[in-house]
Tab-separated table of C-alpha atoms and ligand atoms in Angstrom:
chain	number	residue	atom	x	y	z
T	44	MET	CA	-3.364	-24.782	17.948
T	45	GLN	CA	0.030	-23.289	17.248
T	46	LYS	CA	0.315	-19.470	16.929
T	47	ILE	CA	0.598	-18.022	13.410
T	48	ARG	CA	4.286	-17.318	12.861
T	49	VAL	CA	5.220	-14.066	11.076
T	50	VAL	CA	8.530	-12.676	9.866
T	51	CYS	CA	8.608	-8.827	9.417
T	52	CYS	CA	10.797	-7.573	6.548
T	53	GLY	CA	11.426	-3.832	6.559
T	54	MET	CA	11.316	-1.947	9.843
T	55	GLY	CA	10.703	1.499	8.588
T	56	ALA	CA	7.679	3.781	9.424
T	57	VAL	CA	5.103	1.240	8.291
T	58	GLY	CA	6.945	-1.994	9.098
T	59	SER	CA	7.591	-1.000	12.723
T	60	ARG	CA	3.857	-0.118	13.155
T	61	ILE	CA	3.009	-3.568	11.721
T	62	ALA	CA	5.297	-5.153	14.283
T	63	ARG	CA	3.731	-3.144	17.155
T	64	LEU	CA	0.259	-4.320	16.080
T	65	LEU	CA	1.307	-7.870	15.736
T	66	LEU	CA	2.751	-7.795	19.276
T	67	GLU	CA	-0.642	-6.717	20.636
T	68	LYS	CA	-2.492	-9.450	18.852
T	69	GLU	CA	-3.394	-12.892	20.178
T	70	GLY	CA	-2.730	-16.024	18.279
T	71	VAL	CA	0.179	-14.574	16.373
T	72	GLU	CA	3.934	-14.202	17.041
T	73	ILE	CA	6.890	-12.475	15.381
T	74	VAL	CA	9.587	-15.210	14.792
T	75	GLY	CA	12.086	-13.087	12.748
T	76	VAL	CA	12.814	-9.567	11.575
T	77	ILE	CA	14.735	-8.500	8.480
T	78	ASP	CA	15.997	-4.993	7.640
T	79	ILE	CA	19.177	-3.689	6.059
T	80	ALA	CA	19.267	-0.327	7.898
T	81	LYS	CA	22.708	-0.120	9.733
T	82	ASP	CA	21.130	1.408	12.872
T	83	LYS	CA	18.760	-1.596	13.218
T	84	VAL	CA	20.724	-4.765	12.228
T	85	GLY	CA	21.881	-6.711	15.264
T	86	LYS	CA	19.433	-4.891	17.633
T	87	ASP	CA	16.675	-6.525	19.496
T	88	LEU	CA	13.195	-5.918	18.127
T	89	GLY	CA	12.097	-4.321	21.440
T	90	GLU	CA	14.950	-1.841	21.179
T	91	VAL	CA	14.119	-1.019	17.579
T	92	LEU	CA	10.503	-0.455	18.462
T	93	GLU	CA	11.605	1.590	21.491
T	94	LEU	CA	9.717	-0.641	23.875
T	95	SER	CA	11.017	-0.941	27.479
T	96	LYS	CA	11.779	-4.650	27.158
T	97	LYS	CA	13.776	-7.042	24.908
T	98	LEU	CA	11.706	-9.422	22.808
T	99	GLY	CA	14.341	-12.039	22.025
T	100	VAL	CA	14.102	-11.495	18.208
T	101	VAL	CA	17.170	-9.833	16.656
T	102	VAL	CA	17.025	-7.803	13.423
T	103	SER	CA	19.095	-9.469	10.711
T	104	ASP	CA	19.999	-8.294	7.218
T	105	ASN	CA	20.142	-11.863	5.899
T	106	VAL	CA	16.910	-13.310	4.613
T	107	ASP	CA	18.284	-16.889	4.391
T	108	THR	CA	19.590	-16.893	7.931
T	109	VAL	CA	16.215	-15.771	9.287
T	110	LEU	CA	14.085	-18.074	7.202
T	111	SER	CA	16.227	-21.186	7.428
T	112	LYS	CA	16.019	-20.899	11.256
T	113	ALA	CA	12.516	-19.679	11.807
T	114	CYS	CA	9.451	-21.791	10.900
T	115	CYS	CA	7.170	-19.156	9.527
T	116	ASP	CA	3.750	-18.903	7.950
T	117	VAL	CA	3.753	-15.349	6.542
T	118	VAL	CA	6.347	-12.753	5.728
T	119	VAL	CA	5.004	-9.049	6.013
T	120	HIS	CA	7.038	-6.999	3.735
T	121	ALA	CA	7.308	-3.095	3.753
T	122	THR	CA	10.359	-1.778	1.981
T	123	GLY	CA	9.535	-0.078	-1.305
T	124	SER	CA	6.925	0.848	-3.951
T	125	TYR	CA	8.242	-0.475	-7.142
T	126	LEU	CA	8.113	-4.189	-8.096
T	127	LYS	CA	11.450	-4.042	-10.017
T	128	THR	CA	13.204	-3.149	-6.799
T	129	VAL	CA	11.172	-5.321	-4.460
T	130	TYR	CA	11.116	-8.392	-6.768
T	131	GLU	CA	14.661	-9.507	-5.711
T	132	GLN	CA	13.587	-9.233	-2.057
T	133	ILE	CA	10.353	-11.195	-2.271
T	134	ALA	CA	11.055	-13.831	-4.969
T	135	PRO	CA	13.780	-15.691	-2.844
T	136	LEU	CA	11.169	-15.999	-0.019
T	137	ALA	CA	9.062	-18.380	-2.136
T	138	LYS	CA	11.394	-21.416	-1.809
T	139	TYR	CA	10.688	-21.408	2.020
T	140	GLY	CA	7.005	-21.996	1.291
T	141	VAL	CA	5.970	-18.867	3.204
T	142	ASN	CA	3.198	-16.583	2.119
T	143	VAL	CA	4.261	-12.958	1.407
T	144	ILE	CA	2.049	-9.827	2.072
T	145	SER	CA	3.744	-6.651	0.918
T	146	THR	CA	2.943	-2.945	0.934
T	147	CYS	CA	4.677	-2.612	-2.468
T	148	GLU	CA	2.080	-0.510	-4.394
T	149	GLU	CA	2.950	-1.969	-7.777
T	150	LEU	CA	2.410	-5.487	-6.450
T	151	SER	CA	-1.223	-4.652	-5.672
T	152	TYR	CA	-1.951	-5.172	-9.365
T	153	PRO	CA	1.269	-5.857	-11.358
T	154	TYR	CA	-0.102	-7.236	-14.529
T	155	LEU	CA	-0.019	-3.958	-16.430
T	156	THR	CA	3.222	-2.292	-15.512
T	157	GLU	CA	5.233	-5.480	-14.745
T	158	PRO	CA	3.578	-8.414	-16.613
T	159	GLU	CA	6.815	-10.392	-16.718
T	160	LEU	CA	7.571	-10.182	-13.026
T	161	ALA	CA	3.905	-10.936	-12.266
T	162	LYS	CA	4.209	-14.208	-14.325
T	163	LYS	CA	7.392	-15.165	-12.410
T	164	LEU	CA	5.741	-14.497	-9.128
T	165	GLU	CA	2.739	-16.494	-10.050
T	166	ALA	CA	4.958	-19.459	-11.176
T	167	LEU	CA	7.026	-19.302	-8.023
T	168	GLY	CA	3.905	-19.275	-5.834
T	169	VAL	CA	2.432	-22.354	-7.559
T	170	LYS	CA	5.776	-24.226	-7.543
T	171	TYR	CA	6.385	-23.709	-3.773
T	172	ALA	CA	2.650	-23.755	-2.697
T	173	MET	CA	2.743	-20.258	-1.365
T	174	THR	CA	1.010	-16.972	-2.187
T	175	PHE	CA	2.009	-13.359	-2.824
T	176	LEU	CA	-0.247	-10.424	-2.180
T	177	GLY	CA	0.317	-6.693	-2.529
T	178	THR	CA	-2.032	-4.565	-0.384
T	179	GLY	CA	-2.424	-1.523	1.746
T	180	ILE	CA	-4.881	1.352	2.164
T	181	ASN	CA	-4.242	2.819	-1.283
T	182	PRO	CA	-3.677	0.957	-3.506
T	183	GLY	CA	-5.221	-2.045	-1.871
T	184	PHE	CA	-8.538	-0.800	-0.633
T	185	LEU	CA	-9.919	2.757	-0.886
T	186	MET	CA	-9.627	3.432	-4.594
T	187	ASP	CA	-10.015	-0.136	-5.739
T	188	THR	CA	-11.255	-2.947	-3.444
T	189	LEU	CA	-13.947	-0.656	-1.907
T	190	VAL	CA	-14.907	0.684	-5.380
T	191	ILE	CA	-15.255	-2.911	-6.767
T	192	THR	CA	-17.403	-3.814	-3.699
T	193	LEU	CA	-19.760	-0.890	-4.241
T	194	THR	CA	-20.284	-1.889	-7.886
T	195	GLY	CA	-21.739	-5.107	-6.640
T	196	VAL	CA	-25.217	-3.459	-6.264
T	197	CYS	CA	-25.176	-1.949	-9.769
T	198	GLN	CA	-27.085	-3.360	-12.861
T	199	LYS	CA	-25.247	-0.940	-15.240
T	200	ILE	CA	-22.246	1.311	-14.900
T	201	ASP	CA	-21.316	4.284	-17.083
T	202	LYS	CA	-18.486	5.961	-14.992
T	203	ILE	CA	-16.725	5.666	-11.755
T	204	LYS	CA	-14.954	8.498	-9.865
T	205	ALA	CA	-13.048	8.111	-6.662
T	206	VAL	CA	-11.461	11.087	-4.733
T	207	ARG	CA	-9.214	10.991	-1.812
T	208	VAL	CA	-8.238	14.212	0.001
T	209	MET	CA	-6.003	14.030	3.077
T	210	ASN	CA	-3.985	16.295	5.355
T	211	ALA	CA	-0.448	14.960	5.033
T	212	ALA	CA	0.583	16.556	8.361
T	213	THR	CA	-0.928	13.564	10.255
T	214	ARG	CA	0.858	11.003	8.159
T	215	ARG	CA	4.356	9.390	8.547
T	216	VAL	CA	7.403	11.525	7.631
T	217	PRO	CA	8.577	9.346	4.691
T	218	PHE	CA	5.145	9.958	3.145
T	219	GLN	CA	5.431	13.737	3.674
T	220	LYS	CA	8.831	13.588	1.993
T	221	LYS	CA	7.711	11.629	-1.004
T	222	ILE	CA	4.912	14.145	-1.697
T	223	GLY	CA	7.486	17.014	-1.707
T	224	ALA	CA	6.190	18.912	1.245
T	225	GLY	CA	8.412	21.852	2.067
T	226	LEU	CA	10.136	22.043	-1.291
T	227	SER	CA	10.149	25.011	-3.625
T	228	VAL	CA	8.284	24.542	-6.785
T	229	SER	CA	11.454	24.264	-8.875
T	230	GLU	CA	12.980	21.700	-6.438
T	231	PHE	CA	9.673	19.726	-6.657
T	232	LYS	CA	9.660	19.607	-10.355
T	233	GLU	CA	13.293	18.559	-10.521
T	234	LYS	CA	12.868	15.841	-7.892
T	235	ILE	CA	9.732	14.418	-9.613
T	236	ALA	CA	11.486	14.534	-12.975
T	237	THR	CA	14.485	12.646	-11.655
T	238	ARG	CA	12.333	10.290	-9.504
T	239	LYS	CA	14.044	11.411	-6.333
T	240	ILE	CA	10.553	11.692	-4.957
T	241	THR	CA	7.688	9.671	-6.371
T	242	GLY	CA	4.360	11.255	-5.325
T	243	HIS	CA	1.711	8.645	-4.890
T	244	VAL	CA	2.247	5.264	-6.520
T	245	GLY	CA	-0.707	3.134	-7.273
T	246	LEU	CA	-3.449	4.906	-9.295
T	247	GLU	CA	-2.683	2.966	-12.494
T	248	GLN	CA	-2.765	-0.260	-10.393
T	249	SER	CA	-6.148	0.668	-8.916
T	250	ILE	CA	-7.660	1.455	-12.283
T	251	GLY	CA	-6.380	-1.842	-13.613
T	252	MET	CA	-7.877	-3.753	-10.766
T	253	ILE	CA	-11.306	-2.068	-11.120
T	254	ALA	CA	-11.339	-2.626	-14.918
T	255	SER	CA	-10.358	-6.217	-14.487
T	256	ALA	CA	-13.126	-6.921	-11.953
T	257	LEU	CA	-15.667	-5.344	-14.250
T	258	ARG	CA	-14.234	-7.062	-17.385
T	259	TRP	CA	-13.767	-3.714	-18.903
T	260	ASP	CA	-11.377	-3.723	-21.840
T	261	LEU	CA	-9.778	-0.248	-21.409
T	262	ASP	CA	-8.061	1.447	-24.445
T	263	LYS	CA	-5.474	2.840	-22.072
T	264	ILE	CA	-4.774	4.024	-18.502
T	265	GLN	CA	-3.646	7.586	-18.556
T	266	PRO	CA	-1.853	9.081	-15.530
T	267	ASP	CA	-1.714	12.861	-15.458
T	268	GLN	CA	1.493	14.733	-14.448
T	269	VAL	CA	1.948	14.997	-10.707
T	270	LYS	CA	0.960	18.560	-9.784
T	271	PRO	CA	2.221	20.399	-6.701
T	272	VAL	CA	-0.196	21.865	-4.324
T	273	ILE	CA	1.092	25.301	-3.261
T	274	ALA	CA	0.664	26.536	0.239
T	275	HIS	CA	-1.315	29.732	0.385
T	276	ARG	CA	-0.277	30.327	4.018
T	277	GLN	CA	2.342	28.805	6.297
T	278	VAL	CA	1.358	25.220	7.271
T	279	GLU	CA	3.327	22.597	9.134
T	280	SER	CA	3.501	19.056	10.433
T	281	ASP	CA	5.605	17.970	13.418
T	282	ALA	CA	8.498	17.344	11.085
T	283	ILE	CA	8.150	19.836	8.246
T	284	ARG	CA	7.282	23.602	7.973
T	285	VAL	CA	5.889	24.772	4.632
T	286	LYS	CA	6.026	28.471	3.946
T	287	LYS	CA	3.576	30.378	1.842
T	288	GLY	CA	4.416	29.621	-1.856
T	289	GLN	CA	6.304	26.341	-1.162
T	290	VAL	CA	4.953	22.957	-1.922
T	291	ALA	CA	2.475	21.488	0.567
T	292	GLY	CA	1.915	18.242	-1.241
T	293	ILE	CA	0.477	16.851	-4.387
T	294	ARG	CA	-2.554	16.443	-6.608
T	295	GLN	CA	-2.474	13.323	-8.859
T	296	THR	CA	-5.166	12.059	-11.147
T	297	ALA	CA	-5.489	9.085	-13.514
T	298	HIS	CA	-7.985	7.981	-16.038
T	299	GLY	CA	-9.211	4.692	-17.396
T	300	ILE	CA	-10.253	5.289	-20.990
T	301	MET	CA	-12.682	3.094	-22.859
T	302	LYS	CA	-14.168	3.902	-26.339
T	303	ARG	CA	-12.700	7.395	-25.878
T	304	GLU	CA	-14.632	7.952	-22.687
T	305	ASP	CA	-13.105	8.572	-19.345
T	306	VAL	CA	-14.829	5.739	-17.461
T	307	ILE	CA	-12.659	5.586	-14.329
T	308	THR	CA	-11.241	8.720	-12.751
T	309	LEU	CA	-9.079	8.645	-9.619
T	310	ASP	CA	-8.180	11.963	-7.972
T	311	PHE	CA	-5.721	11.729	-5.184
T	312	GLN	CA	-4.778	14.891	-3.092
T	313	ALA	CA	-2.407	14.730	-0.188
T	314	TYR	CA	-1.013	18.044	1.251
T	315	ILE	CA	-0.104	19.522	4.593
T	316	GLY	CA	-2.929	21.850	5.695
T	317	ALA	CA	-5.776	20.163	3.761
T	318	GLU	CA	-8.827	21.291	5.679
T	319	GLU	CA	-11.515	18.926	4.438
T	320	GLU	CA	-10.332	15.378	4.457
T	321	TYR	CA	-12.480	12.843	2.803
T	322	ASP	CA	-12.834	9.622	0.580
T	323	SER	CA	-15.475	9.651	-1.947
T	324	ILE	CA	-16.692	7.197	-4.572
T	325	THR	CA	-19.323	8.024	-7.158
T	326	ILE	CA	-20.723	5.460	-9.567
T	327	ASP	CA	-22.764	6.744	-12.441
T	328	GLY	CA	-25.003	3.722	-12.941
T	329	VAL	CA	-28.159	1.984	-12.217
T	330	PRO	CA	-28.648	2.613	-9.464
T	331	PRO	CA	-26.270	5.549	-8.989
T	332	VAL	CA	-24.067	5.084	-5.851
T	333	HIS	CA	-22.426	7.867	-3.898
T	334	GLN	CA	-20.346	6.999	-0.852
T	335	ARG	CA	-18.449	9.538	1.313
T	336	ILE	CA	-16.242	8.845	4.244
T	337	SER	CA	-15.463	11.911	6.164
T	338	PRO	CA	-12.891	12.499	7.385
T	339	CYS	CA	-10.911	10.284	5.216
T	340	VAL	CA	-9.576	7.034	6.443
T	341	HIS	CA	-6.098	7.438	8.181
T	342	GLY	CA	-3.751	5.882	5.737
T	343	ASP	CA	-0.962	4.753	7.975
T	344	ILE	CA	-3.209	3.214	10.706
T	345	ALA	CA	-5.386	1.560	8.007
T	346	THR	CA	-2.395	0.136	5.993
T	347	VAL	CA	-1.029	-1.470	9.076
T	348	ALA	CA	-4.498	-2.870	9.804
T	349	ILE	CA	-5.211	-4.284	6.345
T	350	ILE	CA	-1.736	-5.964	6.184
T	351	VAL	CA	-2.329	-7.719	9.541
T	352	ASN	CA	-5.996	-8.529	8.732
T	353	SER	CA	-4.854	-10.051	5.506
T	354	ILE	CA	-2.605	-12.627	7.326
T	355	PRO	CA	-5.349	-15.277	7.789
T	356	LYS	CA	-6.784	-14.561	4.362
T	357	ILE	CA	-3.498	-15.217	2.571
T	358	MET	CA	-2.945	-18.444	4.580
T	359	ASN	CA	-6.188	-19.673	3.010
T	360	ALA	CA	-5.565	-18.306	-0.416
T	361	PRO	CA	-4.731	-20.331	-3.535
T	362	PRO	CA	-1.052	-20.667	-4.357
T	363	GLY	CA	0.443	-17.980	-6.845
T	364	LEU	CA	0.044	-14.254	-7.095
T	365	VAL	CA	-3.248	-12.888	-5.824
T	366	THR	CA	-4.666	-9.310	-5.626
T	367	MET	CA	-7.305	-8.009	-3.265
T	368	LYS	CA	-10.090	-8.669	-5.761
T	369	ASP	CA	-9.235	-12.431	-5.612
T	370	LEU	CA	-9.522	-12.701	-1.898
T	371	PRO	CA	-12.773	-13.008	0.226
T	372	ILE	CA	-14.063	-9.591	1.278
T	373	PRO	CA	-11.743	-7.807	3.650
T	374	SER	CA	-12.639	-8.119	7.341
T	375	ALA	CA	-10.883	-7.288	10.654
T	376	ALA	CA	-9.119	-9.982	12.603
T	377	VAL	CA	-9.924	-8.589	16.040
T	378	GLU	CA	-10.171	-11.753	17.956
T	379	ASP	CA	-7.354	-14.385	18.409
T	380	MET	CA	-6.087	-14.504	14.813
T	381	ARG	CA	-6.292	-18.291	14.596
T	382	LYS	CA	-10.117	-17.946	14.765
T	383	SER	CA	-10.027	-16.215	11.435
T	384	LEU	CA	-8.252	-19.082	9.737
D	468	NAP	N1	-0.140	0.270	-0.496
D	468	NAP	C1	-0.239	1.187	0.438
D	468	NAP	O1	-1.312	1.657	0.690
D	468	NAP	C2	0.880	1.705	1.245
D	468	NAP	C3	0.709	2.306	2.419
D	468	NAP	C4	1.864	2.697	3.113
D	468	NAP	C5	3.191	2.451	2.695
D	468	NAP	N2	3.361	1.888	1.432
D	468	NAP	C6	4.707	1.640	1.001
D	468	NAP	O2	5.380	0.748	1.876
D	468	NAP	C7	6.726	1.061	1.759
D	468	NAP	C8	7.340	1.176	3.101
D	468	NAP	O3	6.920	2.437	3.676
D	468	NAP	P1	7.739	3.181	4.839
D	468	NAP	O4	7.028	4.475	5.020
D	468	NAP	O5	7.745	2.180	6.010
D	468	NAP	O6	9.135	3.269	4.240
D	468	NAP	P2	10.493	3.548	5.047
D	468	NAP	O7	10.270	4.249	6.332
D	468	NAP	O8	11.468	3.988	4.055
D	468	NAP	O9	10.913	1.969	5.467
D	468	NAP	C9	11.605	1.059	4.689
D	468	NAP	C10	12.411	0.151	5.427
D	468	NAP	O10	12.858	-0.943	4.711
D	468	NAP	C11	14.267	-1.028	4.736
D	468	NAP	N3	14.819	-1.722	3.602
D	468	NAP	C12	14.992	-1.255	2.383
D	468	NAP	N4	15.445	-2.157	1.513
D	468	NAP	C13	15.419	-3.359	2.173
D	468	NAP	C14	15.712	-4.803	1.909
D	468	NAP	N5	16.271	-5.075	0.721
D	468	NAP	N6	15.502	-5.615	2.821
D	468	NAP	C15	15.009	-5.315	4.087
D	468	NAP	N7	14.751	-4.029	4.457
D	468	NAP	C16	14.983	-3.100	3.496
D	468	NAP	C17	14.747	0.369	4.824
D	468	NAP	O11	16.091	0.382	5.354
D	468	NAP	P3	16.935	1.776	4.765
D	468	NAP	O12	16.345	2.922	5.509
D	468	NAP	O13	18.319	1.481	5.245
D	468	NAP	O14	16.750	1.911	3.319
D	468	NAP	C18	13.685	0.938	5.914
D	468	NAP	O15	14.098	0.503	7.214
D	468	NAP	C19	6.922	2.261	0.849
D	468	NAP	O16	7.255	1.978	-0.454
D	468	NAP	C20	5.508	2.850	0.866
D	468	NAP	O17	5.214	3.658	-0.348
D	468	NAP	C21	2.237	1.432	0.670
């Protein structure tokens, strides 16, 4: 049986790790690479990944050149968080009949913030018999898919709360930057207000996905303001030193409100120096469920894993736009990937 053929689009911190994992796996091959970064275009993938050998796949900035040459089953896409930006990158892939898995946070559940684009992607998928999926560790798993899975043992649910606390020092540098680590409080406020940094993207999408799975008709989804977490002592990562009084990262919360009750609360905290890292989910229901993963799941490693593990799942998915709650339960593809088809 032929190997699964993958094109990687976006060779940044996450995309290059996805490519490295794919190279280690059996039953799958990288047949093309797309990125617009000037320091990558025209280079062999081996060179971009800082491997000691060439791989015979050259980075191109032209989607059509890559996809018209390479027969491909899946494009793994990791360039941006907002569907408005990413739409023009992924929509043209549909006509090649290739499935698309993206780390774009808004794509994980786009029906609330980008309903028109979601409709267009659904129509393109159906027209060209291919599937779009947005996933990752969060959104994509910890604060939505896993929550939904745990509700499967409940007879009745009153409230759900999920908390994620992580030490951002161990995460990729683009992530540390987008949570404002090392900025003064005024710089942080200015950059958040002007969207030069985004904080975490995805809480609204996660709440939307949970509510949809439970058929809860929410009155609204209410994101709170992104709050800076201030360092009480000097803390640092390999890339960023945060002095006492500077911003170490963020705390972001969002609420799903139904009949004036806060029925879904998501609390996301990521900052350099967080001492206790964990993921917890509490379901007030019958029976009550409390799950705690300690230390928390490593976001970068897990995002790369869930993207790669989703390759066989998307190849078997119905055409159109799907979310994680529409696919079979997530599972690792640790053997030859063709066995998972
Ligand atoms: N759902 C989740 O759990 C999850 C987890 C991790 C990451 N993410 C998201 O995934 C995205 C990628 O993360 P990252 O840390 O790898 O970001 P990054 O390091 O900034 O990498 C993005 C790469 O994509 C390239 N790029 C930008 N526009 C492109 C285009 N039109 N075509 C091809 N390549 C393009 C960039 O080139 P330039 O540098 O020249 O712009 C860069 O090389 C981010 O939005 C991040 O928030 C989501």
